[in-house]
Amino acid sequence: MSELRDENRAEELRNKTVDQLVADGTITSARVEAALRKVPRHIAVPEVPVEKAYSVYEPVVTKQDEHGVHTSSVSAPQIQAMQLEQADIQPGDRVLEIGTNGPNAAYIAELAGPTGQVTTVDIDPAPADRAQRFLDATGYTGVRVLVGDAEYGVPDRAPFDAILVTAGAWDIPPAWIAQLNEGGRLVVPLRVNSLTRTYRFVREGDHLVSTSAHVCGFVPMQGDGAHRQETLLLRGNEEIALRFDEALPVEPSLLNGVLITPRAEVWTGVTVGRTELIGGLQLYLATMLPGFCTMAVDPDLDTGVVKPNNPAFSMAAVDGPNFAYLLVRRTPDDKNVEYGIHAFGPDRDKLAEQIRDLLRTWAKQHRGGPGPRLTVHPADTPDDRIPGDRIFNKKHSRISISWPTA
């Protein structure tokens, strides 16, 4: 009787979660809705209360390293539903999931149906074992669970109609394109200059073209696809850390003593609502501002020389011996916030004006627009074959960014 009550409670929570995802627009198709209503995801994480298993927006962390960094998790239903909608999995599709823990593979199996083929792979045997136990317990025995470095795909199960990546990637390895059918979909949390979005790409010949993007957060890739950010300590200690996703400045020593120069303060006139989503603005600066980085201030070492709104994360930029970061202040009516810049260095005014002009361009030409279009080309593709406003060169690929006007 107790087990029946527990299962009834789990079903009630599961339906409540799906109801919320339908109401907020994350779930837009009846097939994804049905899959999330059916799969008993709580069975994958018996170590946590059933309420936590069905938390709409919070993942369940299943493994951490010795420093407390999350290395594996069961993603939140909201993230999984978002990616499933992007993947548009049809009955009979051959699908590869990269990064596993069980429930998402079961959702994919529901969508692909009995004529489909689902493979899920993880570099770590622990989540793969957890996934296998969950799939066996819930009857999804047709899903093949593998242990391996998915940087190289799964060639003996290819080609795929869809590949879903559930770990944060910095690059697109050649295997993910080569093992995808023409017109196939790659859904991947891709990091471009420190900011991650889950993109839906479609294969067109030897390259990929993005068709949608959503803000997200994932544990990073491990194995040969791992990529560490570079950190520059601005005052020579841990007080102010600048993190660069692509590479450190060519001559970081030029910044020695930059914070003892006078500070320029420039306000842009660009305002946003206090609850307005600013993911597009962040991505615009990250992809269009040379020297973009992020700044974190250690609260235990903070001397007040910089005054960010959020010590843990601020958008910033470096240009030779100059440094600047963004901040906001409330407007007089208290309904909006205005963006401003603090800049240091011998050419601080010029750098502040450059950032101001970019913010104004975003507000005038791109705010409320469709967002950027990304294309992913092989690393040896010449410039004249790559459209876009800016190109990011990765190890295996060249990623171009185009910003259409709103």
Coordinates of C-alpha atoms in Angstrom, one line a residue:
M1 CA 0.0 0.0 0.0
S2 CA 2.9 2.3 0.8
E3 CA 4.5 1.6 -2.5
L4 CA 1.2 2.5 -4.3
R5 CA 1.0 5.8 -2.4
D6 CA 4.6 6.6 -3.4
E7 CA 3.9 5.8 -7.1
N8 CA 0.7 7.9 -7.0
R9 CA 2.7 10.8 -5.5
A10 CA 5.4 10.5 -8.2
E11 CA 2.8 10.5 -10.9
E12 CA 1.1 13.5 -9.4
L13 CA 4.4 15.4 -9.3
R14 CA 5.4 14.3 -12.8
N15 CA 2.1 15.6 -14.2
K16 CA 2.5 18.8 -12.3
T17 CA 6.0 19.3 -13.7
V18 CA 4.8 18.7 -17.3
D19 CA 1.8 21.0 -16.8
Q20 CA 4.2 23.8 -15.8
L21 CA 6.5 23.2 -18.8
V22 CA 3.5 23.3 -21.2
A23 CA 2.2 26.5 -19.5
D24 CA 5.6 28.3 -19.8
G25 CA 6.0 27.3 -23.4
T26 CA 9.0 24.9 -23.0
I27 CA 7.0 22.0 -24.2
T28 CA 5.3 22.8 -27.5
S29 CA 4.5 19.3 -29.0
A30 CA 2.1 16.6 -27.9
R31 CA 4.7 13.9 -28.4
V32 CA 7.3 15.4 -26.0
E33 CA 4.6 16.1 -23.5
A34 CA 3.5 12.4 -23.6
A35 CA 7.1 11.2 -23.2
L36 CA 7.7 13.3 -20.1
R37 CA 4.4 12.3 -18.6
K38 CA 5.2 8.6 -19.0
V39 CA 8.8 8.1 -17.9
P40 CA 9.3 7.7 -14.1
R41 CA 12.4 9.7 -13.8
H42 CA 12.5 9.5 -10.0
I43 CA 13.6 5.9 -10.3
A44 CA 16.9 7.1 -11.7
V45 CA 17.7 9.0 -8.5
P46 CA 16.5 7.0 -5.6
E47 CA 18.9 8.8 -3.3
V48 CA 16.9 12.1 -3.4
P49 CA 13.3 12.8 -2.4
V50 CA 10.8 12.4 -5.2
E51 CA 10.0 16.1 -5.0
K52 CA 13.6 16.9 -6.0
A53 CA 13.5 14.4 -8.8
Y54 CA 10.6 16.4 -10.3
S55 CA 11.9 19.8 -9.7
V56 CA 11.2 21.7 -12.9
Y57 CA 14.3 23.8 -13.1
E58 CA 16.9 22.1 -10.8
P59 CA 19.1 19.2 -11.9
V60 CA 20.0 16.3 -9.6
V61 CA 23.8 16.2 -9.2
T62 CA 24.9 12.6 -9.2
K63 CA 28.7 13.0 -9.1
Q64 CA 31.3 15.6 -8.1
D65 CA 35.1 15.7 -8.3
E66 CA 37.4 16.2 -5.3
H67 CA 36.9 20.0 -5.6
G68 CA 33.2 19.8 -5.5
V69 CA 32.8 20.5 -9.3
H70 CA 29.8 18.8 -10.8
T71 CA 30.9 16.1 -13.3
S72 CA 27.5 14.3 -13.8
S73 CA 23.9 15.1 -13.2
V74 CA 20.4 14.2 -14.3
S75 CA 19.4 17.4 -16.1
A76 CA 16.3 19.3 -15.0
P77 CA 13.1 18.5 -16.8
Q78 CA 13.0 22.0 -18.3
I79 CA 16.4 21.5 -20.0
Q80 CA 15.6 18.0 -21.2
A81 CA 12.2 19.1 -22.7
M82 CA 13.9 22.1 -24.3
Q83 CA 16.5 19.9 -26.1
L84 CA 13.9 17.3 -27.0
E85 CA 11.8 20.0 -28.7
Q86 CA 14.9 21.2 -30.6
A87 CA 15.8 17.7 -31.7
D88 CA 12.4 17.0 -33.3
I89 CA 12.8 13.2 -33.0
Q90 CA 10.5 11.3 -35.2
P91 CA 9.3 7.6 -35.1
G92 CA 12.0 5.4 -36.7
D93 CA 14.9 7.9 -36.1
R94 CA 18.4 6.7 -35.2
V95 CA 19.5 8.8 -32.3
L96 CA 22.7 9.2 -30.3
E97 CA 22.7 10.8 -26.8
I98 CA 26.1 12.0 -25.6
G99 CA 26.2 12.1 -21.8
T100 CA 23.9 9.8 -20.0
N101 CA 22.0 9.1 -16.8
G102 CA 18.9 7.3 -17.9
P103 CA 15.7 9.4 -18.1
N104 CA 16.6 11.4 -21.2
A105 CA 17.5 8.2 -23.1
A106 CA 14.0 6.9 -22.1
Y107 CA 12.4 10.1 -23.4
I108 CA 14.3 9.7 -26.7
A109 CA 13.2 6.0 -26.9
E110 CA 9.6 7.1 -26.5
L111 CA 9.9 9.6 -29.3
A112 CA 11.8 7.3 -31.7
G113 CA 9.4 4.4 -31.1
P114 CA 9.8 0.7 -31.6
T115 CA 11.3 1.2 -35.1
G116 CA 13.9 3.7 -33.9
Q117 CA 17.4 3.1 -32.6
V118 CA 18.7 4.8 -29.5
T119 CA 22.3 4.8 -28.3
T120 CA 23.5 6.6 -25.2
V121 CA 27.2 7.0 -24.3
D122 CA 29.2 8.4 -21.5
I123 CA 32.9 8.6 -20.8
D124 CA 32.4 7.7 -17.1
P125 CA 31.3 4.2 -16.3
A126 CA 29.3 5.4 -13.2
P127 CA 26.6 7.3 -15.0
A128 CA 26.5 4.7 -17.7
D129 CA 25.9 2.0 -15.1
R130 CA 23.2 4.2 -13.5
A131 CA 21.5 4.6 -16.9
Q132 CA 21.6 0.9 -17.6
R133 CA 20.0 0.1 -14.3
F134 CA 17.3 2.7 -14.8
L135 CA 16.5 1.6 -18.4
D136 CA 16.3 -2.1 -17.3
A137 CA 14.1 -1.2 -14.4
T138 CA 11.7 0.8 -16.5
G139 CA 11.5 -1.5 -19.5
Y140 CA 13.6 0.5 -22.0
T141 CA 15.8 -2.5 -22.8
G142 CA 16.2 -1.5 -26.5
V143 CA 18.4 1.4 -25.6
R144 CA 22.1 0.6 -26.1
V145 CA 24.3 2.0 -23.3
L146 CA 28.0 2.4 -24.0
V147 CA 31.1 3.7 -22.2
G148 CA 33.5 5.7 -24.3
D149 CA 34.8 9.1 -25.3
A150 CA 32.0 10.5 -27.5
E151 CA 34.4 13.0 -29.1
Y152 CA 34.6 10.3 -31.7
G153 CA 30.9 9.5 -31.9
V154 CA 29.8 5.9 -32.2
P155 CA 30.7 4.9 -35.8
D156 CA 29.3 1.4 -35.7
R157 CA 25.8 2.8 -34.9
A158 CA 25.9 5.7 -37.3
P159 CA 24.5 7.4 -39.3
F160 CA 22.2 9.3 -37.0
D161 CA 19.1 11.4 -37.7
A162 CA 19.7 13.3 -34.5
I163 CA 22.5 13.7 -32.0
L164 CA 21.8 15.2 -28.5
V165 CA 24.7 16.3 -26.5
T166 CA 24.0 16.7 -22.8
A167 CA 27.4 18.1 -21.7
G168 CA 28.9 21.5 -22.4
A169 CA 31.0 21.5 -25.5
W170 CA 33.6 24.1 -26.6
D171 CA 34.1 22.6 -30.1
I172 CA 32.3 20.5 -32.7
P173 CA 34.5 17.4 -33.5
P174 CA 34.4 16.1 -37.0
A175 CA 32.7 12.8 -36.0
W176 CA 29.5 14.6 -34.9
I177 CA 29.1 16.0 -38.4
A178 CA 30.3 13.0 -40.3
Q179 CA 28.0 10.6 -38.4
L180 CA 24.9 12.8 -38.9
N181 CA 22.7 12.2 -41.9
E182 CA 22.2 15.1 -44.4
G183 CA 19.5 17.2 -42.8
G184 CA 20.1 15.6 -39.5
R185 CA 19.9 17.6 -36.2
L186 CA 22.7 18.2 -33.8
V187 CA 21.5 19.6 -30.4
V188 CA 24.5 20.7 -28.4
P189 CA 25.2 23.1 -25.5
L190 CA 28.0 25.0 -27.3
R191 CA 30.2 27.5 -25.5
V192 CA 31.2 30.5 -27.6
N193 CA 33.5 33.0 -25.8
S194 CA 32.4 31.9 -22.3
L195 CA 28.7 31.9 -23.0
T196 CA 26.8 28.6 -23.4
R197 CA 23.6 28.1 -25.4
T198 CA 21.9 24.9 -26.5
Y199 CA 21.9 25.2 -30.2
R200 CA 20.0 23.2 -32.8
F201 CA 22.1 22.7 -35.9
V202 CA 21.1 21.1 -39.2
R203 CA 23.7 19.4 -41.4
E204 CA 24.1 20.9 -44.8
G205 CA 26.8 19.1 -46.7
D206 CA 30.1 19.5 -44.8
H207 CA 28.9 22.1 -42.4
L208 CA 26.1 22.9 -39.8
V209 CA 23.6 25.7 -39.7
S210 CA 21.9 26.8 -36.5
T211 CA 18.1 27.1 -36.4
S212 CA 17.5 27.8 -32.7
A213 CA 19.3 28.6 -29.4
H214 CA 18.3 28.8 -25.7
V215 CA 20.2 29.8 -22.6
C216 CA 21.3 26.8 -20.6
G217 CA 23.9 25.4 -18.3
F218 CA 25.6 21.9 -18.4
V219 CA 28.5 20.1 -16.8
P220 CA 31.5 20.4 -19.2
M221 CA 32.7 17.8 -21.6
Q222 CA 35.4 15.4 -20.3
G223 CA 38.0 13.5 -22.3
D224 CA 39.6 14.7 -25.5
G225 CA 36.8 17.3 -26.0
A226 CA 37.5 19.1 -22.7
H227 CA 38.6 22.7 -22.8
R228 CA 39.7 24.8 -19.8
Q229 CA 39.3 28.5 -19.6
E230 CA 42.4 30.6 -19.1
T231 CA 42.5 32.8 -16.0
L232 CA 44.4 36.1 -15.6
L233 CA 44.7 37.5 -12.0
L234 CA 44.5 41.2 -12.5
R235 CA 46.2 42.3 -9.3
G236 CA 48.5 39.3 -9.0
N237 CA 46.4 37.6 -6.5
E238 CA 43.0 35.9 -6.3
E239 CA 41.0 39.2 -5.7
I240 CA 40.1 39.9 -9.4
A241 CA 40.1 37.0 -11.9
L242 CA 39.5 37.5 -15.6
R243 CA 38.5 34.4 -17.5
F244 CA 39.1 34.0 -21.2
D245 CA 37.5 31.2 -23.2
E246 CA 39.7 31.3 -26.3
A247 CA 43.1 32.5 -25.1
L248 CA 44.8 34.9 -22.8
P249 CA 45.8 38.3 -24.2
V250 CA 49.0 38.2 -26.2
E251 CA 50.8 40.4 -23.7
P252 CA 49.1 40.1 -20.4
S253 CA 51.9 42.0 -18.7
L254 CA 50.6 45.2 -20.3
L255 CA 47.8 45.1 -17.7
N256 CA 50.3 45.4 -14.7
G257 CA 49.2 48.3 -12.6
V258 CA 46.1 49.1 -14.8
L259 CA 43.8 49.5 -11.7
I260 CA 46.0 52.3 -10.3
T261 CA 45.1 54.5 -13.3
P262 CA 42.1 56.9 -13.0
R263 CA 38.7 55.3 -13.7
A264 CA 36.5 56.4 -16.6
E265 CA 32.7 56.0 -16.0
V266 CA 30.4 56.1 -19.0
W267 CA 26.6 55.6 -19.0
T268 CA 25.1 54.4 -22.2
G269 CA 21.4 55.4 -22.1
V270 CA 20.7 51.7 -22.9
T271 CA 18.1 50.5 -20.5
V272 CA 16.4 47.1 -19.9
G273 CA 13.5 46.1 -17.8
R274 CA 14.5 44.6 -14.4
T275 CA 12.9 41.3 -15.4
E276 CA 13.8 41.4 -19.1
L277 CA 15.9 38.6 -20.5
I278 CA 19.3 39.8 -21.5
G279 CA 20.8 36.6 -23.0
G280 CA 20.8 38.2 -26.5
L281 CA 22.7 41.2 -25.2
Q282 CA 25.3 39.1 -23.4
L283 CA 25.9 37.0 -26.5
Y284 CA 26.1 40.0 -28.7
L285 CA 28.9 41.5 -26.6
A286 CA 30.6 38.1 -26.2
T287 CA 30.7 37.6 -30.0
M288 CA 31.3 41.2 -31.2
L289 CA 33.5 42.8 -28.5
P290 CA 37.2 42.1 -29.1
G291 CA 39.0 41.0 -25.9
F292 CA 35.8 39.9 -24.2
C293 CA 36.2 38.0 -20.9
T294 CA 34.3 37.6 -17.7
M295 CA 35.3 38.9 -14.3
A296 CA 34.9 37.4 -10.8
V297 CA 35.8 39.1 -7.6
D298 CA 36.7 37.1 -4.5
P299 CA 34.5 38.6 -1.7
D300 CA 37.1 37.7 1.0
L301 CA 39.8 39.6 -0.8
D302 CA 37.7 42.5 -2.2
T303 CA 39.4 45.9 -1.8
G304 CA 36.7 47.8 -3.6
V305 CA 38.9 48.9 -6.5
V306 CA 36.2 47.5 -8.8
K307 CA 32.5 47.7 -8.0
P308 CA 30.6 45.1 -10.1
N309 CA 26.9 44.5 -9.4
N310 CA 27.6 40.7 -9.3
P311 CA 31.0 39.8 -7.9
A312 CA 30.7 36.3 -9.3
F313 CA 30.1 37.2 -12.9
S314 CA 30.6 40.4 -14.8
M315 CA 31.1 41.0 -18.5
A316 CA 34.4 42.6 -19.2
A317 CA 37.0 43.3 -21.9
V318 CA 40.7 43.8 -22.3
D319 CA 42.4 45.9 -25.0
G320 CA 46.2 45.9 -24.6
P321 CA 46.9 47.9 -21.4
N322 CA 43.2 48.8 -20.9
F323 CA 40.5 47.0 -19.0
A324 CA 36.8 47.6 -18.6
Y325 CA 33.7 46.0 -17.2
L326 CA 29.9 46.5 -17.3
L327 CA 27.6 47.5 -14.5
V328 CA 24.1 48.7 -14.2
R329 CA 22.2 51.3 -12.1
R330 CA 18.5 51.6 -11.5
T331 CA 16.6 54.3 -13.5
P332 CA 14.8 57.0 -11.5
D333 CA 11.4 55.4 -12.0
D334 CA 12.9 52.1 -10.5
K335 CA 11.4 50.1 -13.4
N336 CA 14.5 49.6 -15.5
V337 CA 18.3 49.5 -15.2
E338 CA 20.8 51.3 -17.3
Y339 CA 24.1 49.9 -18.6
G340 CA 27.3 51.6 -17.8
I341 CA 31.1 51.0 -18.1
H342 CA 34.0 51.4 -15.8
A343 CA 37.3 51.5 -17.7
F344 CA 40.9 51.8 -16.7
G345 CA 44.2 52.3 -18.5
P346 CA 45.8 54.9 -20.8
D347 CA 43.1 54.6 -23.4
R348 CA 40.2 54.0 -21.0
D349 CA 37.9 56.5 -22.6
K350 CA 38.3 55.0 -26.0
L351 CA 37.6 51.5 -24.7
A352 CA 34.5 52.7 -22.8
E353 CA 33.2 54.4 -25.9
Q354 CA 33.7 51.3 -28.0
I355 CA 31.7 49.2 -25.5
R356 CA 29.0 52.0 -25.3
D357 CA 28.6 52.0 -29.1
L358 CA 28.2 48.2 -29.2
L359 CA 25.5 48.4 -26.6
R360 CA 23.7 51.1 -28.5
T361 CA 24.0 49.1 -31.7
W362 CA 22.5 46.1 -30.0
A363 CA 19.6 48.2 -28.6
K364 CA 18.9 49.8 -32.0
Q365 CA 19.5 46.9 -34.4
H366 CA 19.2 43.6 -32.6
R367 CA 17.1 43.9 -29.5
G368 CA 14.1 41.7 -29.8
G369 CA 15.4 40.1 -33.0
P370 CA 15.9 36.5 -34.0
G371 CA 19.3 36.2 -32.4
P372 CA 22.5 35.2 -34.1
R373 CA 22.9 32.6 -36.8
L374 CA 25.8 30.2 -36.4
T375 CA 27.5 28.1 -38.9
V376 CA 30.1 25.4 -38.1
H377 CA 32.7 24.6 -40.8
P378 CA 35.7 22.2 -40.8
A379 CA 38.9 23.8 -39.5
D380 CA 40.5 23.9 -42.9
T381 CA 37.6 25.9 -44.5
P382 CA 39.0 29.2 -46.1
D383 CA 37.6 32.5 -45.1
D384 CA 35.8 33.2 -48.4
R385 CA 33.5 30.2 -47.8
I386 CA 32.4 31.3 -44.4
P387 CA 29.8 34.0 -44.1
G388 CA 29.2 36.0 -40.9
D389 CA 30.2 39.0 -38.8
R390 CA 32.9 37.1 -36.8
I391 CA 34.7 33.8 -36.9
F392 CA 35.9 31.8 -33.9
N393 CA 38.6 29.3 -34.6
K394 CA 38.4 26.1 -32.6
K395 CA 40.6 23.0 -32.7
H396 CA 38.4 21.1 -35.1
S397 CA 36.0 23.7 -36.5
R398 CA 35.5 27.4 -37.5
I399 CA 32.3 28.8 -36.0
S400 CA 30.9 31.9 -37.7
I401 CA 28.4 34.3 -36.1
S402 CA 25.9 36.4 -38.1
W403 CA 23.7 39.0 -36.4
P404 CA 20.5 39.8 -38.4
T405 CA 18.7 43.0 -37.6
A406 CA 15.5 42.9 -35.6

